[in-house]
Amino acid sequence: MASSKMGVEQRFVAALLGRSTEDELQYTEDLIGNNFSNYSAWHNRSMLLSEILKRKEQESSSQDIISKEYEFVLNALYTDPDDQSGWFYHLWLLDQTFKVKAPLLVSSWPVPGSELIVSGNVSPGDHPLTSFSEFTVALERFPVVLYFNQTVEGVNSSTVTIQCTFVQNEDVTWKPLSPQNSRASKVWVGYLDLSGVDHHSSAPHTIEVKLGHHQGINSSNGLQLSVPFDLSFTVSVKSLETQSSKDEKVAWEEDKFYACETHLQVAIPSLCYDGIAVENTYKPTTSDWQIETITEEISQIRNLLAISDSKIGKITLARLLMAHDAMSSPYATKTVHAEEVLGLYSELMKLDPSHSQYYKDERSLVLLQQLLSSRGMLLRHCFYYGGITSSSTHGPICLRLNNQSISRMGSFDKLLWVQMLDLSDNELHSIEGLEAMQLLHWLNLGRNKLRSFTALGPLRCLKSLKVLNISHNEIGLHSIDTTRYSCSASPLSHNGEIIWNGDEFSPENADVTNYWEAFMVFKSLELTQLDIVGNAVANEKFKSFLLKVLPKLQFLDGQNLH
Amino acid sequence: MSRPDPAAHEPGGRRSAEIQSSLAAPVRLVHRHRPSPLRARSLSLSFPPSLHLGGSVSRAAAAAMADLPPYPPIEPSSFDLVIVGTGLPESMLAAAASAAGKSVLHLDPNPFYGSHFASLSPDDLAGFLGPRPPSPDPAAASGGGDLAAARIDVRSLYSDVEISSFAPEKLEQHSRKFNLDLAGPRVLFCADKAIDAILRSGANQYVEFKSIDASLFYDKGGNLVNVPDSRAAIFKDKSLSLVEKNVLMRFFKLVQQHFSGDGESDRIAEEDLASPFVEFLAKMRLPEKIKLVILYAIAMADYDQEDKEACKVVISTKEGIERLALYHSSVGRFANAVGALIYPIYGQGELAQAFCRRAAVKGCIYVLRMPVIALHMDKESGQYRGVRLGSGQDIFSHKLVLDPSFTVPSSIGSLPQMSLMENVQVKAKVARGICILTSSLRPDVSNFLIVYPPKSLYPEQVTSVRVVQIGGNLAVCPSGMNALTPDLDRDFTSFDVCMATRIY
């Protein structure tokens, strides 16, 4: 606070005196020279340089300036690695160097070129999904998910056009996928109504999605989607078997899962953007200068860590290594440094226990990237679910990331295709970002560290979710849930998606008020199975509330309700 | 300099080590306008009137001192302490004894204050360094009654003096604007005990300092580089590699922790403290360049610490880190001092004068141009009783302090105490030079210290050579000129004698 205030005053005075930015920059250099533990001087320097960089039109002169600044700040880092002010400036420099400029589409569902077989409106047990190409979705709400590298706005039917025989482009509404009610998001979904497609003919229908041909998709700093992008895929609708819907309980037991690595390795299509899927479109470009800079910084920080133990140096190295991997492989398909980064975060958790949650979260994200980095790696975590007795064939394919010590979920761009996800026995305290997984049907969050229904907010966007296990978490255990204040899902916030219908619940109004957060999550879901046992909140009163909020529920904590 | 110089640091033998002055702005590092270049004369006017206004007529003084104006006799004729020579140690003693309530007579045969610590004009300097007048005839000092007279000789403390001038007319033109240090090169650490003594004695009222702007080191490549002596200096340094910066700063922190840390783990092990500093630095894996900087430019080691044979004073780790700590506590002690070192305006001679002034305020009586020609000894016990002055007056006192340029020949009867004086031996000699330059060695700064570590100038160099350049803004030379005082070589052995002061 104080430092930024001083910076503002400094600039104000400088403007009054008519001093040039360059003079001011020299002044900050003198101040830093006298004592480099001077946050305000470093901060002021970053502000002044931003102005200067903005004025530079040639890329190379900006690069020269930034390179000199690296040299300058490294002197501070090496002289006293325990001093944080220099590290903050270093971080700012890294931001300048690797600033993502234009928005870019990094993932989508469906993946370009995929040939999907879709069956709709069935209950989970009836239609076993035997391959990576088969999906169960409500045909009138067939989702197309666009996943960008940064928050964008302006995704609508004029910036994204859908071409297929049975859907009018104008009918498609694009929505930002974010629990917050905002106009911008990294992930957008558009629902196509496929209910008019002939169920009895299995002929594939081609659907083409074109984006970026018209301006309008902007990042928060006003930059346009860099390159137009076309994705086309085919959908064939599988005929419905007219078997009566006989719901079966999904049991998340170990012996119900069968590894599918051996069966399907060859046959699986691209599930996410891994360079092959998007080979013919474009690749994001990284300049030689950026590569050189990051390589140089990595070696400098490595040298420093070899002689000096510095926590902030370790974080910086971890970030640099991940940035390096991301640059050399834009779709995060190569994680050359993942092991080293995981090691760094593990060390940091020990060295700095007061911030171990942060390190654990960062570590989880890296671990997920590593687990999902290649098709081969991914397959190791894919299992057939065999718990459905009425089916003679395989059950749905389940991605199992259970028991990995994950405290935070990430890499959603690789997971858009997943229908059945097992995240049990982890340390999740948040499922932020899960809203991108629009196809999710079955979700196991059992035995994690979720502390509130507010933390389950992202589930509200998962319209396909039918089976949910949140047993053995910490919901209701802590009287004060800090996440609720940072989330918009509260009675005080306005959220267009949830329509308050007082009449519907008028007799139980007291319950709704008591369990407001639970109500906000479950109101928009049509769960058929819920496991909530093992949470402090799960008493009889709450269960009876759940039965009212979830009228389609058939199994609650394993009990058949019918 | 930081050389151990206990006599100069402790007035009256009192330890003032741990006492930091509480005065807010004790050393005003501001330029002071001085009306008269003749410091010594104007100073004497402020002395207590007893010196100049003594009523009775001199007894037989004028005869012996034909070239000097006749002095009125000194009253009283008996003191607790007589000090001969107004060098820095003697002046500190005078100030301390006076402050302690002793009656003190402080004499100097020279017409200026400071003796071998004075700052002089080129003419006076040449005169002082030149041949001495012969000692007065011992017969003139014949004792009477139960006293025996012992002749006092004056010896030169300089084994060789050479003066040459390349532009005598220019020097002549500005002659009175020079204050060249006899005892140079000397600069003071801001946190030096000597500074504490100046503050505690109150002598700081009479002397002002300025900052030495840079401390330079002559590196292996023959370049003069700034001594990376602080965190900020390390950060700004252009000659150290990043790794060297890290290593040096970590070493500084290690030493800092040793002095300020609470835990035993913060402290440097006892066995390391007892080991030679140079070995400890090696153990800490400090690169060669850093080692040299710490040893010679920060800890100010005199002798080549790595040459076991030539090294006469090995610095222990304990001593080394204390010097390092002294250096660091010096940086930033006074608001106007940019580095660790300061220098008195108008030269080193100001320090001795400041103590003399302090002593005078406390009642010490000063007489300049007053030689002492003989000691009076008790014939029976051989005890010291008094001195005979050049004016012929006899002064009696309990104690006597002579500066090291005086000797008492041993051939005085069989007086047992006399032999003590002969214990003083020349242990080492220092080669000193003063160069007057018309332009600075460095274009950007005028006051700086340069350290040439051992072996850096020539292979046989076993001691470090230190050079101080003082510019016109310190009033030691006219502006536009610089006085350069290199402490050339110690391989002839220093004269510790010169610093030692003996009390009889």
Short mmCIF file of C-alpha atoms in Angstrom, two decimals, chain B residues 233-475:
data_model
loop_
_atom_site.label_atom_id
_atom_site.label_comp_id
_atom_site.label_asym_id
_atom_site.label_seq_id
_atom_site.Cartn_x
_atom_site.Cartn_y
_atom_site.Cartn_z
CA ALA B 233 28.38 -1.63 -2.82
CA ILE B 234 28.23 -5.32 -3.67
CA PHE B 235 24.98 -4.78 -5.54
CA LYS B 236 26.43 -1.91 -7.57
CA ASP B 237 29.79 -3.49 -8.16
CA LYS B 238 30.75 -3.96 -11.77
CA SER B 239 33.80 -6.15 -11.36
CA LEU B 240 32.41 -9.04 -9.32
CA SER B 241 30.59 -11.89 -10.92
CA LEU B 242 27.11 -12.71 -9.70
CA VAL B 243 28.39 -15.73 -7.82
CA GLU B 244 31.13 -13.69 -6.18
CA LYS B 245 28.55 -11.16 -5.06
CA ASN B 246 26.54 -13.90 -3.45
CA VAL B 247 29.52 -15.46 -1.73
CA LEU B 248 30.78 -12.17 -0.37
CA MET B 249 27.40 -11.07 0.93
CA ARG B 250 26.87 -14.43 2.58
CA PHE B 251 30.19 -14.08 4.34
CA PHE B 252 29.21 -10.62 5.57
CA LYS B 253 25.96 -12.07 6.88
CA LEU B 254 27.80 -14.89 8.58
CA VAL B 255 29.96 -12.40 10.45
CA GLN B 256 26.99 -10.22 11.25
CA GLN B 257 25.16 -13.21 12.68
CA HIS B 258 28.16 -14.09 14.78
CA PHE B 259 27.90 -10.75 16.52
CA SER B 260 24.15 -10.27 16.59
CA GLY B 261 22.65 -13.77 16.56
CA ASP B 262 21.26 -15.29 19.72
CA GLY B 263 21.76 -18.98 19.10
CA GLU B 264 25.00 -20.86 19.47
CA SER B 265 24.48 -22.02 15.91
CA ASP B 266 24.87 -18.43 14.68
CA ARG B 267 28.31 -18.15 16.20
CA ILE B 268 31.53 -19.04 14.49
CA ALA B 269 33.20 -21.99 16.20
CA GLU B 270 35.90 -21.25 18.78
CA GLU B 271 38.51 -23.22 16.93
CA ASP B 272 37.84 -21.20 13.81
CA LEU B 273 38.13 -17.97 15.77
CA ALA B 274 41.56 -18.98 16.95
CA SER B 275 42.75 -19.98 13.50
CA PRO B 276 44.39 -17.52 11.13
CA PHE B 277 41.82 -15.42 9.30
CA VAL B 278 43.29 -16.36 5.96
CA GLU B 279 42.63 -20.03 6.69
CA PHE B 280 39.08 -19.34 7.77
CA LEU B 281 38.44 -17.48 4.53
CA ALA B 282 39.79 -20.45 2.62
CA LYS B 283 37.62 -22.78 4.64
CA MET B 284 34.59 -20.71 3.73
CA ARG B 285 35.58 -21.30 0.11
CA LEU B 286 35.83 -17.65 -0.72
CA PRO B 287 37.27 -17.02 -4.16
CA GLU B 288 40.82 -15.65 -4.29
CA LYS B 289 39.72 -12.17 -5.34
CA ILE B 290 37.23 -11.87 -2.48
CA LYS B 291 39.79 -13.16 -0.03
CA LEU B 292 42.22 -10.43 -1.01
CA VAL B 293 39.54 -7.76 -0.71
CA ILE B 294 38.51 -8.89 2.75
CA LEU B 295 42.05 -9.31 4.06
CA TYR B 296 43.67 -6.16 2.76
CA ALA B 297 40.93 -3.68 1.90
CA ILE B 298 38.48 -4.42 4.70
CA ALA B 299 40.43 -6.04 7.54
CA MET B 300 43.42 -3.88 6.46
CA ALA B 301 46.02 -6.56 7.03
CA ASP B 302 49.54 -5.14 6.75
CA TYR B 303 51.49 -8.25 5.88
CA ASP B 304 50.99 -10.91 3.27
CA GLN B 305 48.86 -13.33 5.25
CA GLU B 306 49.59 -16.22 2.93
CA ASP B 307 53.33 -15.90 3.14
CA LYS B 308 54.09 -17.60 6.45
CA GLU B 309 57.72 -16.47 6.52
CA ALA B 310 57.29 -12.85 5.63
CA CYS B 311 54.13 -12.31 7.62
CA LYS B 312 55.05 -10.65 10.89
CA VAL B 313 51.52 -10.14 12.11
CA VAL B 314 49.08 -12.94 11.42
CA ILE B 315 45.50 -11.83 11.83
CA SER B 316 43.36 -14.36 13.66
CA THR B 317 39.80 -15.02 12.60
CA LYS B 318 38.58 -13.35 15.77
CA GLU B 319 40.53 -10.24 14.97
CA GLY B 320 39.60 -10.41 11.30
CA ILE B 321 35.88 -10.54 11.88
CA GLU B 322 36.15 -7.79 14.49
CA ARG B 323 37.79 -5.60 11.88
CA LEU B 324 35.10 -6.53 9.41
CA ALA B 325 32.46 -5.64 11.98
CA LEU B 326 34.24 -2.35 12.66
CA TYR B 327 34.15 -1.62 8.96
CA HIS B 328 30.46 -2.39 8.73
CA SER B 329 29.46 -0.47 11.80
CA SER B 330 31.39 2.46 10.33
CA VAL B 331 29.26 2.53 7.20
CA GLY B 332 26.29 4.73 7.94
CA ARG B 333 27.34 5.76 11.45
CA PHE B 334 27.32 9.42 10.51
CA ALA B 335 24.73 10.86 8.22
CA ASN B 336 27.08 12.67 5.88
CA ALA B 337 29.70 9.98 5.58
CA VAL B 338 29.19 7.98 2.40
CA GLY B 339 31.54 5.16 3.31
CA ALA B 340 33.31 3.76 6.30
CA LEU B 341 36.14 6.27 6.40
CA ILE B 342 36.49 9.91 7.38
CA TYR B 343 39.30 12.44 7.41
CA PRO B 344 39.64 15.63 9.48
CA ILE B 345 39.32 18.90 7.61
CA TYR B 346 42.69 20.75 7.65
CA GLY B 347 44.52 17.50 8.10
CA GLN B 348 45.45 14.98 10.76
CA GLY B 349 47.19 17.66 12.79
CA GLU B 350 43.76 18.88 13.79
CA LEU B 351 43.24 15.83 15.96
CA ALA B 352 46.18 16.53 18.24
CA GLN B 353 45.22 20.19 18.40
CA ALA B 354 41.64 19.35 19.28
CA PHE B 355 42.79 17.31 22.27
CA CYS B 356 45.18 20.08 23.29
CA ARG B 357 42.33 22.58 23.20
CA ARG B 358 40.24 20.25 25.26
CA ALA B 359 43.07 19.89 27.77
CA ALA B 360 43.55 23.68 27.88
CA VAL B 361 39.89 24.18 28.68
CA LYS B 362 40.36 21.81 31.58
CA GLY B 363 43.31 23.81 32.89
CA CYS B 364 46.34 22.31 31.16
CA ILE B 365 49.08 24.88 30.58
CA TYR B 366 50.65 25.01 27.12
CA VAL B 367 54.03 26.31 26.12
CA LEU B 368 55.27 25.94 22.56
CA ARG B 369 58.83 26.52 21.34
CA MET B 370 59.98 25.27 24.69
CA PRO B 371 62.62 22.55 24.62
CA VAL B 372 63.44 20.42 27.62
CA ILE B 373 67.14 20.05 28.02
CA ALA B 374 67.59 17.88 31.06
CA LEU B 375 65.90 15.66 33.60
CA HIS B 376 66.38 16.11 37.30
CA MET B 377 66.85 12.87 39.15
CA ASP B 378 67.05 12.16 42.83
CA LYS B 379 70.68 11.37 43.45
CA GLU B 380 69.95 8.67 45.96
CA SER B 381 66.91 6.87 44.64
CA GLY B 382 67.32 7.72 40.99
CA GLN B 383 63.70 8.86 40.96
CA TYR B 384 62.56 11.43 38.45
CA ARG B 385 61.92 14.79 40.03
CA GLY B 386 61.60 17.38 37.32
CA VAL B 387 62.86 18.90 34.07
CA ARG B 388 64.99 21.81 33.13
CA LEU B 389 63.44 23.84 30.33
CA GLY B 390 65.27 25.51 27.49
CA SER B 391 64.47 28.78 29.20
CA GLY B 392 66.51 27.64 32.16
CA GLN B 393 63.54 27.25 34.48
CA ASP B 394 63.26 24.12 36.55
CA ILE B 395 59.85 22.50 36.69
CA PHE B 396 58.98 19.76 39.13
CA SER B 397 56.39 17.08 38.65
CA HIS B 398 55.39 13.62 39.79
CA LYS B 399 55.21 12.16 36.33
CA LEU B 400 56.79 12.88 32.99
CA VAL B 401 55.77 11.88 29.49
CA LEU B 402 58.26 12.26 26.67
CA ASP B 403 57.43 11.68 23.08
CA PRO B 404 59.54 9.05 21.32
CA SER B 405 61.85 11.53 19.64
CA PHE B 406 63.54 12.19 22.98
CA THR B 407 66.14 9.88 24.37
CA VAL B 408 68.03 9.89 27.59
CA PRO B 409 71.56 8.57 27.26
CA SER B 410 72.24 5.62 29.49
CA SER B 411 75.59 6.97 30.67
CA ILE B 412 74.19 8.73 33.68
CA GLY B 413 75.79 7.28 36.70
CA SER B 414 74.23 4.19 38.12
CA LEU B 415 70.66 5.26 38.19
CA PRO B 416 68.61 2.07 38.00
CA GLN B 417 65.45 3.51 36.37
CA MET B 418 67.36 4.90 33.44
CA SER B 419 67.73 1.49 31.88
CA LEU B 420 63.99 1.32 31.25
CA MET B 421 64.28 3.90 28.56
CA GLU B 422 66.63 1.84 26.54
CA ASN B 423 64.16 -0.95 26.04
CA VAL B 424 62.64 0.91 23.20
CA GLN B 425 63.80 -0.69 20.03
CA VAL B 426 62.99 -0.13 16.45
CA LYS B 427 60.81 -3.02 15.41
CA ALA B 428 59.75 -1.92 11.99
CA LYS B 429 59.94 1.01 9.69
CA VAL B 430 57.35 2.57 7.45
CA ALA B 431 58.14 4.22 4.19
CA ARG B 432 55.93 7.20 3.61
CA GLY B 433 55.61 9.56 0.76
CA ILE B 434 53.65 12.69 0.07
CA CYS B 435 53.03 13.65 -3.50
CA ILE B 436 51.36 16.85 -4.53
CA LEU B 437 49.49 16.43 -7.77
CA THR B 438 47.88 19.00 -9.96
CA SER B 439 45.07 16.66 -10.92
CA SER B 440 43.27 13.76 -9.32
CA LEU B 441 44.24 10.18 -10.05
CA ARG B 442 40.58 9.49 -10.60
CA PRO B 443 38.45 11.89 -12.53
CA ASP B 444 35.28 11.28 -10.53
CA VAL B 445 36.43 11.49 -6.92
CA SER B 446 39.06 13.49 -5.11
CA ASN B 447 39.19 11.87 -1.65
CA PHE B 448 39.87 8.17 -1.72
CA LEU B 449 41.88 5.31 -0.35
CA ILE B 450 43.67 2.79 -2.54
CA VAL B 451 44.91 -0.53 -1.23
CA TYR B 452 47.57 -2.40 -3.16
CA PRO B 453 47.58 -5.89 -1.65
CA PRO B 454 50.85 -7.78 -1.19
CA LYS B 455 52.49 -9.00 -4.41
CA SER B 456 50.22 -6.87 -6.52
CA LEU B 457 52.85 -4.31 -7.46
CA TYR B 458 55.93 -6.53 -7.62
CA PRO B 459 56.60 -10.14 -6.64
CA GLU B 460 58.69 -9.31 -3.57
CA GLN B 461 56.03 -7.05 -2.06
CA VAL B 462 55.24 -8.66 1.29
CA THR B 463 53.09 -5.89 2.76
CA SER B 464 50.12 -4.01 1.49
CA VAL B 465 50.64 -0.49 0.29
CA ARG B 466 47.99 2.06 1.04
CA VAL B 467 47.52 5.37 -0.66
CA VAL B 468 45.24 8.17 0.38
CA GLN B 469 44.48 11.01 -1.95
CA ILE B 470 43.01 14.08 -0.33
CA GLY B 471 41.65 16.85 -2.49
CA GLY B 472 41.26 20.59 -2.03
CA ASN B 473 37.87 20.33 -0.33
CA LEU B 474 39.53 19.00 2.79
CA ALA B 475 41.71 22.07 3.07
#
